[in-house]
Amino acid sequence: MEMIIITGMSGAGKSRVIDTMEDIGYYCVDNMPVKLIAKFAELAGQSDGAINKMAIVVDARAKMMFRDLGAELTRFDVEKVEYKLLFLDCDDDVLMRRYKETRRKHPLIDEQNPSIEKAIQKERELLSDARQRAHYIVDTTHLSVMQLKEKISSIFLDYITNGMLINCMSFGFKHGYPSEADLVFDVRCLPNPFYIDELKYKTGIDSEVSEYVMSWKQSQELYQKIKDLIDYLIPLYVAEGKSQLVIAFGCTGGKHRSVTFAEKLCRNLLDEDKKVTVNHRDITK
């Protein structure tokens, strides 16, 4: 039985995720009371194989009952119940904009938290333990609906225990820091193709740009040092039981140097039979 528990910030895309999980073959339940998760999993296990993969959404709509999630997860750990916890996050200003655009009411708005901003702050407090315990954290701040679907599919289409999933990503510091990243490498110290007229409007996916970036001795040495560190760290993360490792490379705009490094690392790890995806957060900005 594969059990995925989905939680996270209201407005971060849980409904989109549950639709995607259903599309790839999971039996999905939205807004389940925390205390019913174990019972539902038990019943699903008695379904003679009719339900062998399920995804359950639990979130702040349960309000104070959501606080039971930590105790339930601890019980699962003690009883060795297999599950994975997916947490969806998003920047506060984007969450506020989404609520204003849809004109929906935040589930935690009340007399103590009369504004969307106050409700979001309260929700972050309520969800802080769940975020700390998550096996997967997906930040949807800069993701389109299609990008979110592709990201979720890349994680869960292949059974999640078939090795750690490594996500190589690029981003631009001027567009914000990637909160979901486990390792962040700043490559702004390298020569910038942006100032070469024939390369300015290309990206690190183009061979002319990647060849330019990697033509410098400092680029080659930096990449090798990063690769040696990652080779050292991966077995340690696997031994710890980590399910996902997000390795982010940042440059100024997220189009040239960071893309080159993310693409190169992805290719090298794929050659080593690692389970790897690559995404370029800011390449179209």
mmCIF file of C-alpha atoms in Angstrom:
data_model
loop_
_atom_site.group_PDB
_atom_site.id
_atom_site.type_symbol
_atom_site.label_atom_id
_atom_site.label_comp_id
_atom_site.label_asym_id
_atom_site.label_seq_id
_atom_site.Cartn_x
_atom_site.Cartn_y
_atom_site.Cartn_z
ATOM 1 C CA MET A 1 0.000 0.000 0.000
ATOM 2 C CA GLU A 2 1.359 3.406 -0.991
ATOM 3 C CA MET A 3 -0.023 6.143 1.228
ATOM 4 C CA ILE A 4 0.737 9.774 0.393
ATOM 5 C CA ILE A 5 -0.425 12.392 2.893
ATOM 6 C CA ILE A 6 -0.709 15.832 1.292
ATOM 7 C CA THR A 7 -0.799 19.014 3.319
ATOM 8 C CA GLY A 8 0.419 22.589 3.067
ATOM 9 C CA MET A 9 -0.638 26.185 2.811
ATOM 10 C CA SER A 10 -4.162 27.012 1.710
ATOM 11 C CA GLY A 11 -3.959 28.377 -1.824
ATOM 12 C CA ALA A 12 -0.674 26.589 -2.582
ATOM 13 C CA GLY A 13 -2.280 24.149 -5.028
ATOM 14 C CA LYS A 14 -3.456 21.089 -3.091
ATOM 15 C CA SER A 15 -6.556 20.753 -5.279
ATOM 16 C CA ARG A 16 -4.387 20.724 -8.418
ATOM 17 C CA VAL A 17 -2.116 18.137 -6.843
ATOM 18 C CA ILE A 18 -4.951 15.819 -5.836
ATOM 19 C CA ASP A 19 -6.303 16.010 -9.409
ATOM 20 C CA THR A 20 -2.868 15.010 -10.716
ATOM 21 C CA MET A 21 -2.573 12.153 -8.221
ATOM 22 C CA GLU A 22 -5.942 10.857 -9.367
ATOM 23 C CA ASP A 23 -4.826 11.080 -12.999
ATOM 24 C CA ILE A 24 -1.779 8.901 -12.309
ATOM 25 C CA GLY A 25 -3.756 6.182 -10.554
ATOM 26 C CA TYR A 26 -4.074 7.101 -6.876
ATOM 27 C CA TYR A 27 -7.315 6.736 -4.920
ATOM 28 C CA CYS A 28 -7.752 10.257 -3.556
ATOM 29 C CA VAL A 29 -9.605 11.689 -0.575
ATOM 30 C CA ASP A 30 -9.721 15.422 0.098
ATOM 31 C CA ASN A 31 -10.065 17.032 3.549
ATOM 32 C CA MET A 32 -10.007 13.835 5.592
ATOM 33 C CA PRO A 33 -10.095 14.201 9.394
ATOM 34 C CA VAL A 34 -6.674 13.320 10.768
ATOM 35 C CA LYS A 35 -8.030 10.711 13.185
ATOM 36 C CA LEU A 36 -9.571 8.768 10.287
ATOM 37 C CA ILE A 37 -6.362 8.297 8.272
ATOM 38 C CA ALA A 38 -5.250 5.116 10.047
ATOM 39 C CA LYS A 39 -8.740 3.589 9.899
ATOM 40 C CA PHE A 40 -9.117 4.415 6.214
ATOM 41 C CA ALA A 41 -5.702 2.904 5.465
ATOM 42 C CA GLU A 42 -6.752 -0.254 7.313
ATOM 43 C CA LEU A 43 -9.973 -0.524 5.290
ATOM 44 C CA ALA A 44 -8.092 0.108 2.046
ATOM 45 C CA GLY A 45 -5.714 -2.706 2.955
ATOM 46 C CA GLN A 46 -8.714 -5.032 3.157
ATOM 47 C CA SER A 47 -9.959 -4.111 -0.317
ATOM 48 C CA ASP A 48 -8.336 -7.147 -2.019
ATOM 49 C CA GLY A 49 -6.094 -4.921 -4.107
ATOM 50 C CA ALA A 50 -8.832 -2.552 -5.270
ATOM 51 C CA ILE A 51 -6.959 0.252 -3.528
ATOM 52 C CA ASN A 52 -3.189 -0.111 -3.529
ATOM 53 C CA LYS A 53 -2.225 3.558 -3.898
ATOM 54 C CA MET A 54 -3.951 6.360 -2.055
ATOM 55 C CA ALA A 55 -3.411 10.080 -1.567
ATOM 56 C CA ILE A 56 -5.060 11.891 1.338
ATOM 57 C CA VAL A 57 -5.320 15.650 1.822
ATOM 58 C CA VAL A 58 -5.345 16.963 5.390
ATOM 59 C CA ASP A 59 -4.997 20.673 6.020
ATOM 60 C CA ALA A 60 -6.005 23.731 7.985
ATOM 61 C CA ARG A 61 -9.667 23.334 7.081
ATOM 62 C CA ALA A 62 -9.742 20.901 10.027
ATOM 63 C CA LYS A 63 -8.597 23.838 12.208
ATOM 64 C CA MET A 64 -7.652 22.707 15.730
ATOM 65 C CA MET A 65 -8.148 19.023 14.829
ATOM 66 C CA PHE A 66 -5.197 19.410 12.454
ATOM 67 C CA ARG A 67 -2.911 19.521 15.497
ATOM 68 C CA ASP A 68 -3.506 15.763 15.840
ATOM 69 C CA LEU A 69 -1.451 15.167 12.682
ATOM 70 C CA GLY A 70 1.887 15.211 14.515
ATOM 71 C CA ALA A 71 0.737 12.556 16.995
ATOM 72 C CA GLU A 72 -0.652 10.387 14.189
ATOM 73 C CA LEU A 73 2.587 10.585 12.203
ATOM 74 C CA THR A 74 4.576 9.680 15.304
ATOM 75 C CA ARG A 75 2.322 6.672 15.816
ATOM 76 C CA PHE A 76 2.830 5.649 12.190
ATOM 77 C CA ASP A 77 6.587 5.875 12.670
ATOM 78 C CA VAL A 78 6.507 3.767 15.842
ATOM 79 C CA GLU A 79 4.232 1.157 14.256
ATOM 80 C CA LYS A 80 6.289 1.262 11.016
ATOM 81 C CA VAL A 81 3.308 2.250 8.877
ATOM 82 C CA GLU A 82 4.628 3.277 5.446
ATOM 83 C CA TYR A 83 3.673 6.758 4.316
ATOM 84 C CA LYS A 84 5.149 9.802 2.625
ATOM 85 C CA LEU A 85 4.260 13.377 3.552
ATOM 86 C CA LEU A 86 4.073 15.966 0.757
ATOM 87 C CA PHE A 87 4.027 19.624 1.815
ATOM 88 C CA LEU A 88 2.972 22.398 -0.570
ATOM 89 C CA ASP A 89 4.362 25.818 0.196
ATOM 90 C CA CYS A 90 4.108 29.254 -1.403
ATOM 91 C CA ASP A 91 5.236 32.803 -0.657
ATOM 92 C CA ASP A 92 2.822 34.805 1.480
ATOM 93 C CA ASP A 93 2.402 37.623 -1.028
ATOM 94 C CA VAL A 94 1.475 35.149 -3.774
ATOM 95 C CA LEU A 95 -1.031 33.412 -1.481
ATOM 96 C CA MET A 96 -2.616 36.759 -0.677
ATOM 97 C CA ARG A 97 -2.848 37.637 -4.374
ATOM 98 C CA ARG A 98 -4.448 34.285 -5.192
ATOM 99 C CA TYR A 99 -7.082 34.746 -2.504
ATOM 100 C CA LYS A 100 -7.847 38.268 -3.662
ATOM 101 C CA GLU A 101 -8.157 37.111 -7.280
ATOM 102 C CA THR A 102 -10.472 34.196 -6.476
ATOM 103 C CA ARG A 103 -12.317 36.081 -3.703
ATOM 104 C CA ARG A 104 -12.400 32.898 -1.655
ATOM 105 C CA LYS A 105 -12.366 33.010 2.125
ATOM 106 C CA HIS A 106 -9.276 31.681 3.870
ATOM 107 C CA PRO A 107 -10.294 28.787 6.172
ATOM 108 C CA LEU A 108 -8.643 30.370 9.227
ATOM 109 C CA ILE A 109 -10.208 33.821 8.960
ATOM 110 C CA ASP A 110 -12.125 34.503 12.176
ATOM 111 C CA GLU A 111 -12.417 37.142 14.904
ATOM 112 C CA GLN A 112 -8.829 36.514 16.070
ATOM 113 C CA ASN A 113 -7.483 36.493 12.495
ATOM 114 C CA PRO A 114 -9.718 38.942 10.629
ATOM 115 C CA SER A 115 -7.458 39.478 7.588
ATOM 116 C CA ILE A 116 -5.932 37.173 4.980
ATOM 117 C CA GLU A 117 -2.465 38.188 6.176
ATOM 118 C CA LYS A 118 -3.242 37.234 9.783
ATOM 119 C CA ALA A 119 -4.854 33.964 8.678
ATOM 120 C CA ILE A 120 -1.770 33.015 6.643
ATOM 121 C CA GLN A 121 0.489 33.746 9.624
ATOM 122 C CA LYS A 122 -1.718 31.559 11.847
ATOM 123 C CA GLU A 123 -1.669 28.777 9.267
ATOM 124 C CA ARG A 124 2.140 28.834 9.056
ATOM 125 C CA GLU A 125 2.289 28.358 12.824
ATOM 126 C CA LEU A 126 -0.204 25.499 12.639
ATOM 127 C CA LEU A 127 1.685 23.768 9.812
ATOM 128 C CA SER A 128 5.266 24.351 10.998
ATOM 129 C CA ASP A 129 5.708 20.839 12.431
ATOM 130 C CA ALA A 130 4.250 19.199 9.306
ATOM 131 C CA ARG A 131 6.671 21.138 7.109
ATOM 132 C CA GLN A 132 9.592 19.999 9.241
ATOM 133 C CA ARG A 133 8.514 16.358 8.934
ATOM 134 C CA ALA A 134 7.738 16.406 5.201
ATOM 135 C CA HIS A 135 9.478 13.945 2.888
ATOM 136 C CA TYR A 136 8.759 16.212 -0.075
ATOM 137 C CA ILE A 137 8.397 20.005 -0.121
ATOM 138 C CA VAL A 138 7.125 21.632 -3.318
ATOM 139 C CA ASP A 139 7.113 25.420 -3.531
ATOM 140 C CA THR A 140 4.459 26.525 -6.016
ATOM 141 C CA THR A 141 5.294 30.248 -5.895
ATOM 142 C CA HIS A 142 6.740 30.314 -9.404
ATOM 143 C CA LEU A 143 5.025 27.242 -10.895
ATOM 144 C CA SER A 144 2.284 27.289 -13.503
ATOM 145 C CA VAL A 145 -0.507 24.711 -13.279
ATOM 146 C CA MET A 146 1.208 22.597 -15.943
ATOM 147 C CA GLN A 147 4.608 22.858 -14.251
ATOM 148 C CA LEU A 148 3.090 21.755 -10.954
ATOM 149 C CA LYS A 149 1.444 18.774 -12.633
ATOM 150 C CA GLU A 150 4.734 17.776 -14.267
ATOM 151 C CA LYS A 151 6.613 18.110 -10.974
ATOM 152 C CA ILE A 152 4.131 15.962 -9.038
ATOM 153 C CA SER A 153 4.067 13.363 -11.814
ATOM 154 C CA SER A 154 7.874 13.196 -11.861
ATOM 155 C CA ILE A 155 7.882 12.410 -8.141
ATOM 156 C CA PHE A 156 5.055 9.900 -7.918
ATOM 157 C CA LEU A 157 4.670 8.189 -11.297
ATOM 158 C CA ASP A 158 7.554 5.914 -10.339
ATOM 159 C CA TYR A 159 7.096 4.276 -6.952
ATOM 160 C CA ILE A 160 8.595 6.665 -4.427
ATOM 161 C CA THR A 161 10.719 4.076 -2.650
ATOM 162 C CA ASN A 162 12.699 3.289 -5.813
ATOM 163 C CA GLY A 163 15.609 5.435 -4.689
ATOM 164 C CA MET A 164 15.905 9.085 -3.783
ATOM 165 C CA LEU A 165 14.646 11.578 -6.348
ATOM 166 C CA ILE A 166 17.180 14.307 -7.106
ATOM 167 C CA ASN A 167 15.871 17.549 -8.580
ATOM 168 C CA CYS A 168 18.454 19.805 -10.220
ATOM 169 C CA MET A 169 17.050 23.290 -10.551
ATOM 170 C CA SER A 170 18.212 26.689 -11.754
ATOM 171 C CA PHE A 171 16.918 30.033 -10.574
ATOM 172 C CA GLY A 172 17.692 33.747 -10.635
ATOM 173 C CA PHE A 173 18.466 35.471 -7.348
ATOM 174 C CA LYS A 174 16.646 38.580 -8.524
ATOM 175 C CA HIS A 175 13.431 36.522 -8.703
ATOM 176 C CA GLY A 176 13.702 35.186 -5.158
ATOM 177 C CA TYR A 177 15.338 32.399 -3.201
ATOM 178 C CA PRO A 178 14.018 28.810 -3.717
ATOM 179 C CA SER A 179 12.685 27.836 -0.295
ATOM 180 C CA GLU A 180 12.376 24.146 -1.225
ATOM 181 C CA ALA A 181 16.092 23.761 -2.009
ATOM 182 C CA ASP A 182 18.249 21.535 0.203
ATOM 183 C CA LEU A 183 21.542 22.677 -1.340
ATOM 184 C CA VAL A 184 22.060 26.065 -3.003
ATOM 185 C CA PHE A 185 25.134 26.979 -5.031
ATOM 186 C CA ASP A 186 25.731 30.582 -6.101
ATOM 187 C CA VAL A 187 27.391 30.694 -9.533
ATOM 188 C CA ARG A 188 27.240 34.474 -9.972
ATOM 189 C CA CYS A 189 31.017 34.490 -9.481
ATOM 190 C CA LEU A 190 31.507 33.076 -13.002
ATOM 191 C CA PRO A 191 31.797 35.032 -16.287
ATOM 192 C CA ASN A 192 28.330 36.069 -17.444
ATOM 193 C CA PRO A 193 27.195 35.300 -21.037
ATOM 194 C CA PHE A 194 24.589 38.046 -20.677
ATOM 195 C CA TYR A 195 27.238 40.574 -21.668
ATOM 196 C CA ILE A 196 28.076 38.753 -24.914
ATOM 197 C CA ASP A 197 25.758 40.114 -27.609
ATOM 198 C CA GLU A 198 25.319 36.829 -29.482
ATOM 199 C CA LEU A 199 24.595 34.937 -26.225
ATOM 200 C CA LYS A 200 22.488 37.472 -24.354
ATOM 201 C CA TYR A 201 19.121 36.186 -25.567
ATOM 202 C CA LYS A 202 20.039 32.494 -25.494
ATOM 203 C CA THR A 203 19.988 30.236 -22.414
ATOM 204 C CA GLY A 204 22.159 27.608 -20.785
ATOM 205 C CA ILE A 205 20.256 24.947 -22.706
ATOM 206 C CA ASP A 206 21.838 26.264 -25.908
ATOM 207 C CA SER A 207 25.226 24.701 -26.582
ATOM 208 C CA GLU A 208 26.842 28.061 -27.385
ATOM 209 C CA VAL A 209 26.032 29.346 -23.897
ATOM 210 C CA SER A 210 26.961 26.195 -21.990
ATOM 211 C CA GLU A 211 30.230 25.905 -23.902
ATOM 212 C CA TYR A 212 31.049 29.523 -23.093
ATOM 213 C CA VAL A 213 30.270 29.094 -19.381
ATOM 214 C CA MET A 214 32.308 25.890 -19.093
ATOM 215 C CA SER A 215 35.213 27.200 -21.174
ATOM 216 C CA TRP A 216 36.595 29.030 -18.160
ATOM 217 C CA LYS A 217 38.994 27.273 -15.791
ATOM 218 C CA GLN A 218 37.169 28.592 -12.721
ATOM 219 C CA SER A 219 33.868 27.175 -14.031
ATOM 220 C CA GLN A 220 35.391 23.732 -14.534
ATOM 221 C CA GLU A 221 37.039 23.745 -11.116
ATOM 222 C CA LEU A 222 33.900 24.999 -9.343
ATOM 223 C CA TYR A 223 31.733 22.380 -11.024
ATOM 224 C CA GLN A 224 34.125 19.577 -10.083
ATOM 225 C CA LYS A 225 34.247 20.677 -6.451
ATOM 226 C CA ILE A 226 30.435 20.834 -6.332
ATOM 227 C CA LYS A 227 30.155 17.411 -7.976
ATOM 228 C CA ASP A 228 32.625 15.893 -5.500
ATOM 229 C CA LEU A 229 30.598 17.322 -2.601
ATOM 230 C CA ILE A 230 27.323 16.002 -4.016
ATOM 231 C CA ASP A 231 28.836 12.546 -4.601
ATOM 232 C CA TYR A 232 29.868 12.547 -0.954
ATOM 233 C CA LEU A 233 26.498 13.765 0.348
ATOM 234 C CA ILE A 234 24.093 11.589 -1.662
ATOM 235 C CA PRO A 235 24.860 8.305 0.174
ATOM 236 C CA LEU A 236 24.519 10.124 3.501
ATOM 237 C CA TYR A 237 21.100 11.481 2.543
ATOM 238 C CA VAL A 238 20.019 8.028 1.321
ATOM 239 C CA ALA A 239 21.178 6.426 4.583
ATOM 240 C CA GLU A 240 19.165 9.041 6.485
ATOM 241 C CA GLY A 241 16.064 7.979 4.543
ATOM 242 C CA LYS A 242 15.636 11.205 2.594
ATOM 243 C CA SER A 243 13.236 10.770 -0.330
ATOM 244 C CA GLN A 244 13.991 13.922 -2.296
ATOM 245 C CA LEU A 245 17.063 16.110 -2.690
ATOM 246 C CA VAL A 246 16.694 19.526 -4.341
ATOM 247 C CA ILE A 247 19.990 20.937 -5.611
ATOM 248 C CA ALA A 248 19.661 24.532 -6.795
ATOM 249 C CA PHE A 249 22.059 26.676 -8.805
ATOM 250 C CA GLY A 250 21.513 30.413 -8.768
ATOM 251 C CA CYS A 251 22.792 33.185 -10.994
ATOM 252 C CA THR A 252 21.516 36.719 -11.488
ATOM 253 C CA GLY A 253 18.610 36.105 -13.865
ATOM 254 C CA GLY A 254 18.362 32.316 -13.948
ATOM 255 C CA LYS A 255 18.973 31.934 -17.684
ATOM 256 C CA HIS A 256 22.659 31.244 -18.390
ATOM 257 C CA ARG A 257 25.155 30.097 -15.751
ATOM 258 C CA SER A 258 22.693 28.431 -13.365
ATOM 259 C CA VAL A 259 20.968 26.605 -16.232
ATOM 260 C CA THR A 260 24.324 25.369 -17.554
ATOM 261 C CA PHE A 261 25.306 23.932 -14.163
ATOM 262 C CA ALA A 262 21.885 22.345 -13.488
ATOM 263 C CA GLU A 263 21.829 20.701 -16.916
ATOM 264 C CA LYS A 264 25.395 19.411 -16.567
ATOM 265 C CA LEU A 265 24.792 17.944 -13.123
ATOM 266 C CA CYS A 266 21.546 16.312 -14.263
ATOM 267 C CA ARG A 267 23.308 14.635 -17.201
ATOM 268 C CA ASN A 268 26.150 13.398 -15.019
ATOM 269 C CA LEU A 269 23.809 11.953 -12.383
ATOM 270 C CA LEU A 270 21.654 10.285 -15.035
ATOM 271 C CA ASP A 271 24.824 8.651 -16.400
ATOM 272 C CA GLU A 272 25.310 7.236 -12.898
ATOM 273 C CA ASP A 273 21.769 5.736 -12.978
ATOM 274 C CA LYS A 274 20.415 8.178 -10.414
ATOM 275 C CA LYS A 275 16.743 9.155 -10.460
ATOM 276 C CA VAL A 276 16.991 12.784 -11.570
ATOM 277 C CA THR A 277 14.796 15.572 -12.903
ATOM 278 C CA VAL A 278 15.768 19.083 -13.957
ATOM 279 C CA ASN A 279 13.734 22.275 -13.965
ATOM 280 C CA HIS A 280 14.614 25.866 -14.754
ATOM 281 C CA ARG A 281 12.412 28.098 -12.634
ATOM 282 C CA ASP A 282 13.170 31.458 -14.187
ATOM 283 C CA ILE A 283 14.377 30.615 -17.688
ATOM 284 C CA THR A 284 11.378 32.244 -19.383
ATOM 285 C CA LYS A 285 11.357 35.435 -17.276
#
